[in-house]
Short mmCIF file of C-alpha atoms in Angstrom, two decimals:
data_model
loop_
_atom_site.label_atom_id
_atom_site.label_comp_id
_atom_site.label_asym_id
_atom_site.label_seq_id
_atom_site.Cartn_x
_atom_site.Cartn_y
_atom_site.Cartn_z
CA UNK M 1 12.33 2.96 -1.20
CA UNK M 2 10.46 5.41 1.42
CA UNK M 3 7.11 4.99 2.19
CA UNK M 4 5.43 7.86 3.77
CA UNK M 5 2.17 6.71 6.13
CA UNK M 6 -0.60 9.59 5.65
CA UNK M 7 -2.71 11.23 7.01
CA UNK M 8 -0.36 14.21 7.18
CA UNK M 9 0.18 17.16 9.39
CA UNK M 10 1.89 20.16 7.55
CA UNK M 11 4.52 21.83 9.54
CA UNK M 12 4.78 25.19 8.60
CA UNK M 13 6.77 26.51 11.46
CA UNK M 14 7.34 30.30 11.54
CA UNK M 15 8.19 30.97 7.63
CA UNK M 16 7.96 34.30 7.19
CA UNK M 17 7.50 34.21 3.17
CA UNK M 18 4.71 32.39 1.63
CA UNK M 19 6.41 31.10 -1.29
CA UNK M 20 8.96 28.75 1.08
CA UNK M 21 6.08 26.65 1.98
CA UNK M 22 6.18 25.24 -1.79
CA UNK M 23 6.43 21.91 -0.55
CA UNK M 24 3.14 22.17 1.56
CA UNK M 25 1.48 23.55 -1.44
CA UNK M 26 2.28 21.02 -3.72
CA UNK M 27 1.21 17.97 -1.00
CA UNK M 28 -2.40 20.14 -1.07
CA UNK M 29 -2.67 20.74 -4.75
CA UNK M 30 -1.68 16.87 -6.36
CA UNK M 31 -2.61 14.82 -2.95
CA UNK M 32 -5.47 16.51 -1.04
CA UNK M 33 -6.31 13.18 0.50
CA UNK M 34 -3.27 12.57 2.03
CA UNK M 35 -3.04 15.91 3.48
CA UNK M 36 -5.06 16.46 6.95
CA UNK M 37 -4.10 19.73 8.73
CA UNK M 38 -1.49 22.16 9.07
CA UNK M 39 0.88 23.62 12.02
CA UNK M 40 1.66 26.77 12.44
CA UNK M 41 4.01 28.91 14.85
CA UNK M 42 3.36 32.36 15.98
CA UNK M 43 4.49 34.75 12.86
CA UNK M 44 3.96 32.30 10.09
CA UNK M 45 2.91 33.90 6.70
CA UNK M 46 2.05 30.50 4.90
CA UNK M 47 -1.39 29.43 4.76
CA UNK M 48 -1.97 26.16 2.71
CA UNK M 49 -6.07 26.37 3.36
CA UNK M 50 -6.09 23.47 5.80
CA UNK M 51 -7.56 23.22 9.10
CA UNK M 52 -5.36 24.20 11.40
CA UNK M 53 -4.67 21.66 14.31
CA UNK M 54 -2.34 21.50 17.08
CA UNK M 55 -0.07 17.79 17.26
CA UNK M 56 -2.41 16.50 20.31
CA UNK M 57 -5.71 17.35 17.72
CA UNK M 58 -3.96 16.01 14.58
CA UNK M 59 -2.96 12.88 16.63
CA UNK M 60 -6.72 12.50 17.44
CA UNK M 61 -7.81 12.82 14.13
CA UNK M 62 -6.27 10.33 12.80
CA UNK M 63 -3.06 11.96 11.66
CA UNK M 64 0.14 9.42 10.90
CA UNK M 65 3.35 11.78 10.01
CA UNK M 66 4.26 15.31 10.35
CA UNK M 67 5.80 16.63 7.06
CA UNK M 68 7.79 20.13 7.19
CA UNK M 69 6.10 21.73 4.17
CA UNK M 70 8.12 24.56 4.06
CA UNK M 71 12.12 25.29 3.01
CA UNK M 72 14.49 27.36 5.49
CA UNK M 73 17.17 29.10 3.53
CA UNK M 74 20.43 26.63 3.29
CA UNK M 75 18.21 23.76 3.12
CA UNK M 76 18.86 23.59 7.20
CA UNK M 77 16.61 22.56 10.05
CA UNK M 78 16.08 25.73 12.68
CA UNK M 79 17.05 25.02 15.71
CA UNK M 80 13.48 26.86 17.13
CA UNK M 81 11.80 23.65 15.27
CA UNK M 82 13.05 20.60 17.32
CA UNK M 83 11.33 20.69 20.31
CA UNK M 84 7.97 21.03 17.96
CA UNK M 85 9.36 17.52 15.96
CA UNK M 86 10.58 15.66 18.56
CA UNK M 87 6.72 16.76 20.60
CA UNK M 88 5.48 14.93 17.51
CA UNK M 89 7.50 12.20 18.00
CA UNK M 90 6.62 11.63 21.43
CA UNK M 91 3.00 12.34 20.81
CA UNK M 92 3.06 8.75 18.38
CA UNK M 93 3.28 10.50 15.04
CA UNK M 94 6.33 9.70 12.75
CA UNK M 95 7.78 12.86 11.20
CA UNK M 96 9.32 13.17 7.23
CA UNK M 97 11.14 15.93 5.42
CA UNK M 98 13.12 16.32 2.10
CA UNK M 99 15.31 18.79 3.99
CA UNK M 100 19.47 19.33 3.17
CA UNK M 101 19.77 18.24 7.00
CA UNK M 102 19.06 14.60 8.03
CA UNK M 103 16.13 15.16 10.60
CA UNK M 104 17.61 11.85 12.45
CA UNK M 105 21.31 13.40 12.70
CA UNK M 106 19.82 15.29 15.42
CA UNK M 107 20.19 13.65 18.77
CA UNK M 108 17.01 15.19 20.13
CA UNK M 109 14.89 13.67 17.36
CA UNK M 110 16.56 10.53 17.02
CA UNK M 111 16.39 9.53 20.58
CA UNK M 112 12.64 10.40 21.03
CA UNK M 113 11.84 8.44 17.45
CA UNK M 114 14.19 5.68 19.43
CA UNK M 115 12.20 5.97 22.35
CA UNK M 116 8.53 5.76 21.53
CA UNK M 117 9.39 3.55 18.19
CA UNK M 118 8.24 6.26 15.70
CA UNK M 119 10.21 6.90 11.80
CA UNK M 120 12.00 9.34 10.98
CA UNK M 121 12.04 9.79 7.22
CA UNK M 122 14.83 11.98 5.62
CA UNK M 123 13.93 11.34 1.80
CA UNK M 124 17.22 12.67 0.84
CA UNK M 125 18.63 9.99 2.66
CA UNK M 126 19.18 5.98 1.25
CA UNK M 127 17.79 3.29 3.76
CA UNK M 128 17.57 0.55 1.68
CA UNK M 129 20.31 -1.44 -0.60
CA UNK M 130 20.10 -0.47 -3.86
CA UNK M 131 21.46 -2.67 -7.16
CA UNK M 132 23.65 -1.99 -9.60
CA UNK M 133 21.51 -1.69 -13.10
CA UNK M 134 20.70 -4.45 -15.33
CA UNK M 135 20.21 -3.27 -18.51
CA UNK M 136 17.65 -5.82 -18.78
CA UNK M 137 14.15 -4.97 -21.13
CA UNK M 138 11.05 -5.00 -19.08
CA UNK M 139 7.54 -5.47 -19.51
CA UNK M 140 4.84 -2.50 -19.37
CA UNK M 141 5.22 1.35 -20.57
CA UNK M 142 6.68 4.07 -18.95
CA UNK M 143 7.17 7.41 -19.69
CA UNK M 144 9.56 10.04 -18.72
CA UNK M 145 9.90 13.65 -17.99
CA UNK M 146 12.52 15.58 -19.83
CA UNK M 147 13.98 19.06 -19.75
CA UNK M 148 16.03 21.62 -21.36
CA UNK M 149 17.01 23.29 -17.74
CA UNK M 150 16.10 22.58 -14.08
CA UNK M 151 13.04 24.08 -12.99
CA UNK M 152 11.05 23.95 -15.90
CA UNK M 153 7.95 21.87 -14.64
CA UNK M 154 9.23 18.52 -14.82
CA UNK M 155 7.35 17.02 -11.76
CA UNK M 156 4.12 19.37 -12.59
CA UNK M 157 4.11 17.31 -16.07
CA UNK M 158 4.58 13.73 -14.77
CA UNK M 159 2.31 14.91 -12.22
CA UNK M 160 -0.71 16.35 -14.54
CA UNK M 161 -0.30 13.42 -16.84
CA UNK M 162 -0.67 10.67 -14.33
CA UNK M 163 -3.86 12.58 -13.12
CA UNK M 164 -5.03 12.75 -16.90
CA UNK M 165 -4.27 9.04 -17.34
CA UNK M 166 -6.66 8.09 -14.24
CA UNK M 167 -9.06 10.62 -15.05
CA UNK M 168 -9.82 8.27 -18.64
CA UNK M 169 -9.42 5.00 -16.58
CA UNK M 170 -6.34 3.87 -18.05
CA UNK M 171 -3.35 2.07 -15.48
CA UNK M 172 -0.74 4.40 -13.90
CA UNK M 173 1.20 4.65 -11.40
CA UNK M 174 3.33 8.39 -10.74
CA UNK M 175 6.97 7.53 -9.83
CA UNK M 176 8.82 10.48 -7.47
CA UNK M 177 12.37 10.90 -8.03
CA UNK M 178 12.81 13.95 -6.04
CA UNK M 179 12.22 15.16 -2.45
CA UNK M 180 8.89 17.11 -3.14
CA UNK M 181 7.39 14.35 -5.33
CA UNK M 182 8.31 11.80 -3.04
CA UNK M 183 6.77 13.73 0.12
CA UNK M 184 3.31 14.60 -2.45
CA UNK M 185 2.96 10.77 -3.64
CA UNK M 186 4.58 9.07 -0.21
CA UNK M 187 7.02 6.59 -1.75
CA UNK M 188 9.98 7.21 -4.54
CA UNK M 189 13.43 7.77 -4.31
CA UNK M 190 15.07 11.12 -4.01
CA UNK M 191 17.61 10.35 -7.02
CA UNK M 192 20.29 13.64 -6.65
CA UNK M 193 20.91 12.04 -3.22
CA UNK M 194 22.18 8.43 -4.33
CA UNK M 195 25.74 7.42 -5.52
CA UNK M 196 26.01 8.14 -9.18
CA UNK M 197 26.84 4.08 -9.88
CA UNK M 198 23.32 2.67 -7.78
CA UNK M 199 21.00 5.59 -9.53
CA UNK M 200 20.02 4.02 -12.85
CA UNK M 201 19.36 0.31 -11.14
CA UNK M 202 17.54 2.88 -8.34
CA UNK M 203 15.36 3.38 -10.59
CA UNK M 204 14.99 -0.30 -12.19
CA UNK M 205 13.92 -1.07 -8.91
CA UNK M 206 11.72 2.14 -9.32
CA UNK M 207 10.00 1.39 -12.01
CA UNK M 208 9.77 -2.82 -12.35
CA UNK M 209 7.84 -5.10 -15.05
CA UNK M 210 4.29 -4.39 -15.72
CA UNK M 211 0.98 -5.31 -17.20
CA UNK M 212 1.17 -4.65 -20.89
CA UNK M 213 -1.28 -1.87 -20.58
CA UNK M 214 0.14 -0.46 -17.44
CA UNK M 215 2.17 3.42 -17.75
CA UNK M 216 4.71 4.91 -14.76
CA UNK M 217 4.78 8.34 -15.38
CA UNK M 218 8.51 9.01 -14.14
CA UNK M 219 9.39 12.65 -12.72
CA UNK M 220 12.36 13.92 -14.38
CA UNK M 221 15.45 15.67 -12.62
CA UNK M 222 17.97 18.29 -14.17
CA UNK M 223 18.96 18.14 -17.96
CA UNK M 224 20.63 16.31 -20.57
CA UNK M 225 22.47 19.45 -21.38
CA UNK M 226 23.15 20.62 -17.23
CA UNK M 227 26.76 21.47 -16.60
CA UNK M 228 26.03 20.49 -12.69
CA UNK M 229 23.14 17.95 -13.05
CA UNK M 230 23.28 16.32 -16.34
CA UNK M 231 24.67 12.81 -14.50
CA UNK M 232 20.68 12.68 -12.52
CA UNK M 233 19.23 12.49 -15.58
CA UNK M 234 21.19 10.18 -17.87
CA UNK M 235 20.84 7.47 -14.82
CA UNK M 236 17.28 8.15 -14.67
CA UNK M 237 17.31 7.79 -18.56
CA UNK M 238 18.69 4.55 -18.72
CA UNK M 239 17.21 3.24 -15.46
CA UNK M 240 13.69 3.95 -16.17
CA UNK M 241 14.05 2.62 -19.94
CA UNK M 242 10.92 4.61 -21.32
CA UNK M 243 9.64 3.60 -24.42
CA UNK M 244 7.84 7.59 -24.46
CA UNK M 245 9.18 11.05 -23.12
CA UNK M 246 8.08 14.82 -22.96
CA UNK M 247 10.32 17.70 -23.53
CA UNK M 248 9.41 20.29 -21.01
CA UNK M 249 10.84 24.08 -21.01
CA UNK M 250 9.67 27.71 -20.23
CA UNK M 251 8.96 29.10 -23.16
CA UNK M 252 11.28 32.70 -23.19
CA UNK M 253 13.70 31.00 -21.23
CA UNK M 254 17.03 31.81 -22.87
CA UNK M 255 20.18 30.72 -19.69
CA UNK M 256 20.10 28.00 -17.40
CA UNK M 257 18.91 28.63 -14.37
CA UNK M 258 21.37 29.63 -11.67
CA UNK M 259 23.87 29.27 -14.28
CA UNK M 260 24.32 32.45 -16.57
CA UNK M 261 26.25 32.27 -19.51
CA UNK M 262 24.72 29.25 -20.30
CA UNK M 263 22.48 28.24 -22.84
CA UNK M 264 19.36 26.12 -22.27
CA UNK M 265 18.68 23.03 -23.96
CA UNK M 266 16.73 23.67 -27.63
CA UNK M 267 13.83 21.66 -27.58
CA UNK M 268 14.94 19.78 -30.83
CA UNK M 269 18.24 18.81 -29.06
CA UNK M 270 16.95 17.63 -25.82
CA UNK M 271 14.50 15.37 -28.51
CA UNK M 272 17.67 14.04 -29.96
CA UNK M 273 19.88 13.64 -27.73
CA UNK M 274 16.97 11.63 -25.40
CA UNK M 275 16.67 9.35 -28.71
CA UNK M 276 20.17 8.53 -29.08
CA UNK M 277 21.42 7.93 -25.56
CA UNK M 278 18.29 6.34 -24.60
CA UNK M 279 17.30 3.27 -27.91
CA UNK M 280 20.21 1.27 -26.81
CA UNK M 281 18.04 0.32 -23.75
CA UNK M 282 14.65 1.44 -25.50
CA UNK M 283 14.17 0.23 -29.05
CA UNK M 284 11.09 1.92 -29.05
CA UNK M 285 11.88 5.21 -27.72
CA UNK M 286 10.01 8.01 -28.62
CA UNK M 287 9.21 11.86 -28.08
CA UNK M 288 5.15 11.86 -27.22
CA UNK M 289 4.65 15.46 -26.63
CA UNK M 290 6.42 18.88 -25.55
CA UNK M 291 4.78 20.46 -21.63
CA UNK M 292 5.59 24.07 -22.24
CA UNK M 293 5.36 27.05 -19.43
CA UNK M 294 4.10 29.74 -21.42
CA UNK M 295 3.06 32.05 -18.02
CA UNK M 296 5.20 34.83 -20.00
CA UNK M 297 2.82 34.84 -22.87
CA UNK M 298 -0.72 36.36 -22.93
CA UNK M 299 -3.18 33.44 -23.46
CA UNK M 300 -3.20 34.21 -27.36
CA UNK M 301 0.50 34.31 -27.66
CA UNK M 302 0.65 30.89 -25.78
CA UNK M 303 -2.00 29.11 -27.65
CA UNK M 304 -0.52 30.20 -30.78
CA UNK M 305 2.99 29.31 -29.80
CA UNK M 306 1.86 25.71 -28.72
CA UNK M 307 0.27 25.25 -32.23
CA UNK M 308 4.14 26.19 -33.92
CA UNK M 309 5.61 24.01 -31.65
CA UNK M 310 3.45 21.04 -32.26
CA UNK M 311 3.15 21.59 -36.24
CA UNK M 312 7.10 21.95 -35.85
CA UNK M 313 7.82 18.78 -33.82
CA UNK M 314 5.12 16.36 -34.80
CA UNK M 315 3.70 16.03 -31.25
CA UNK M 316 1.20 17.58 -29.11
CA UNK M 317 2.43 20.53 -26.96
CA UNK M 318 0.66 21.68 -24.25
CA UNK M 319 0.86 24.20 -21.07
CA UNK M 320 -0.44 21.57 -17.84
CA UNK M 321 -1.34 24.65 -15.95
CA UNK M 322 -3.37 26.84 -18.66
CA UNK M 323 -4.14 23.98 -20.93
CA UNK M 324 -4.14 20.49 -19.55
CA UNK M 325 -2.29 17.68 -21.18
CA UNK M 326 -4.93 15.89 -22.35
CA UNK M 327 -3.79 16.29 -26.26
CA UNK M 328 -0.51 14.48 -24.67
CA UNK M 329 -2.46 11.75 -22.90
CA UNK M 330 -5.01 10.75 -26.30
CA UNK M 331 -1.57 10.96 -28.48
CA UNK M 332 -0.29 8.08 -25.59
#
């Protein structure tokens, strides 16, 4: 399982659209303490409010990895990049990114990592031996993220219940599956990048026993219903064995994402189908509330819309980003 040493340094490089650097943003927004400065080359249009800092600073201040917080179209590292990394390298700073491209199948990086006996940490990338599941019940609570289509605030949920949970005092512990939740907590597993057979005993390993009293908020991938990505999420199902879940969808979303022609997930079918493919391992499965995006709805339509969905399901619904999830939370 990776584990990310912070302070960080945000690499921001020379993005030319603000919205690429949505990894950088979410490190600020869910982990501000982990997140020290940023980088940034000539031309860059990203600006994630941090001080700016150049590797020798960062270094100086205390800084222990430089993340690339930013996305380069084909998931690809530019070649205009690696003499920035592999100056990080050399300057004793480890460096981490959840890009398509291993960062250490370049010989540049991986010789100066070699050389002055920093990390290189490719989250997409496996280093440790992972076990086939067990199937075996375990102690403590843990609650997962479902969705009726990619993309539909999954790791925003997990992520805005686990702060909701500490907020009251209660024991939790956020659990990344995914590159961007892995880089914003520091540890996880990126789960879309491990054979299918390891993914649900991945995520045993993810999530082990616990206190009675203790929660993992687990961030869901893909869907249920996904033609491409539906495999993700019935390992993570049966890996993480929650005994609670949350539907999540964009409310007004009518096609998956990427994928027209296709329907998304109903709400009421994502709720069943969780129940029935996930109480052979989970007894005491249930559906604890609904995380809705309602950003297409004036704030009366949305409130009014969470309050149907609720009466109509029996469980809180909420918005995390208008709202909160604190209805969600007190129903846990």
């Amino acid at each position: 399982m990776t584990q990310i040493s912070a302070p960080y340094l945000i690499y921001l490089g020379n993005t030319e659209i603000a919205q690429f650097a949505k990894t950088g943003q979410g490190l600020v927004h869910w982990r501000p303490e982990r997140c020290l400065a940023q980088l940034r080359e000539t031309g860059c249009q990203a600006d994630l409010g941090l001080p700016d800092m150049t590797i020798k600073d960062a270094v100086a201040a205390g800084a222990k990895t430089l993340v690339i917080g930013t996305t380069f179209i084909g998931g690809q590292l530019p070649d205009a990049w690696i003499a920035r990394l592999a100056e990080a390298l050399e300057a004793g700073l480890d460096i981490a990114a959840g890009l398509h491209q291993s960062l250490a199948s370049v010989p540049q990086l991986r010789d100066a990592a070699a050389r002055n006996g920093r990390a290189i940490h490719d989250v997409r990338v496996s280093k440790t031996e992972l076990p086939i599941a067990s199937g075996k019940r375990r102690t403590g609570n843990r609650l997962l993220a479902m969705g009726t289509d990619c993309a539909v605030g999954k790791k925003y949920s997990a992520l805005a219940i686990h702060r909701a949970m500490e907020a009251r005092g209660m024991k939790a512990t956020f659990r990344a599956t995914g590159q961007t939740g892995v880089l914003i907590d520091g540890t996880g597993i990126a789960a879309d990048a491990i054979v299918s057979d390891f993914l649900a005993g991945a995520v045993e390993q993810l999530t082990p026993a616990a206190d009675a009293d203790h929660w993992d908020v687990i961030e869901g991938q893909g869907s249920l219903i996904h033609p491409a990505y539906s495999g993700v999420t019935l390992g993570l199902l049966h890996g993480a064995q929650p005994n609670a879940f949350v539907v999540c969808h964009e409310v007004g979303r009518e096609e998956l994402s990427g994928f027209p022609g296709n329907k998304t997930g109903q709400i009421e079918e994502i709720i069943a189908l969780t129940m029935l493919l996930g109480e052979r391992f989970s007894q005491d499965i249930k559906c604890t509330g609904l995380c809705l995006n309602t950003s297409s709805l004036t704030e009366v339509e949305a409130k009014a819309t969470l309050l149907t969905l609720a009466e109509k399901h029996g469980v809180p619904a909420c918005d995390p980003v208008r709202f909160g999830v604190n209805d969600i939370v007190q129903n846990l």
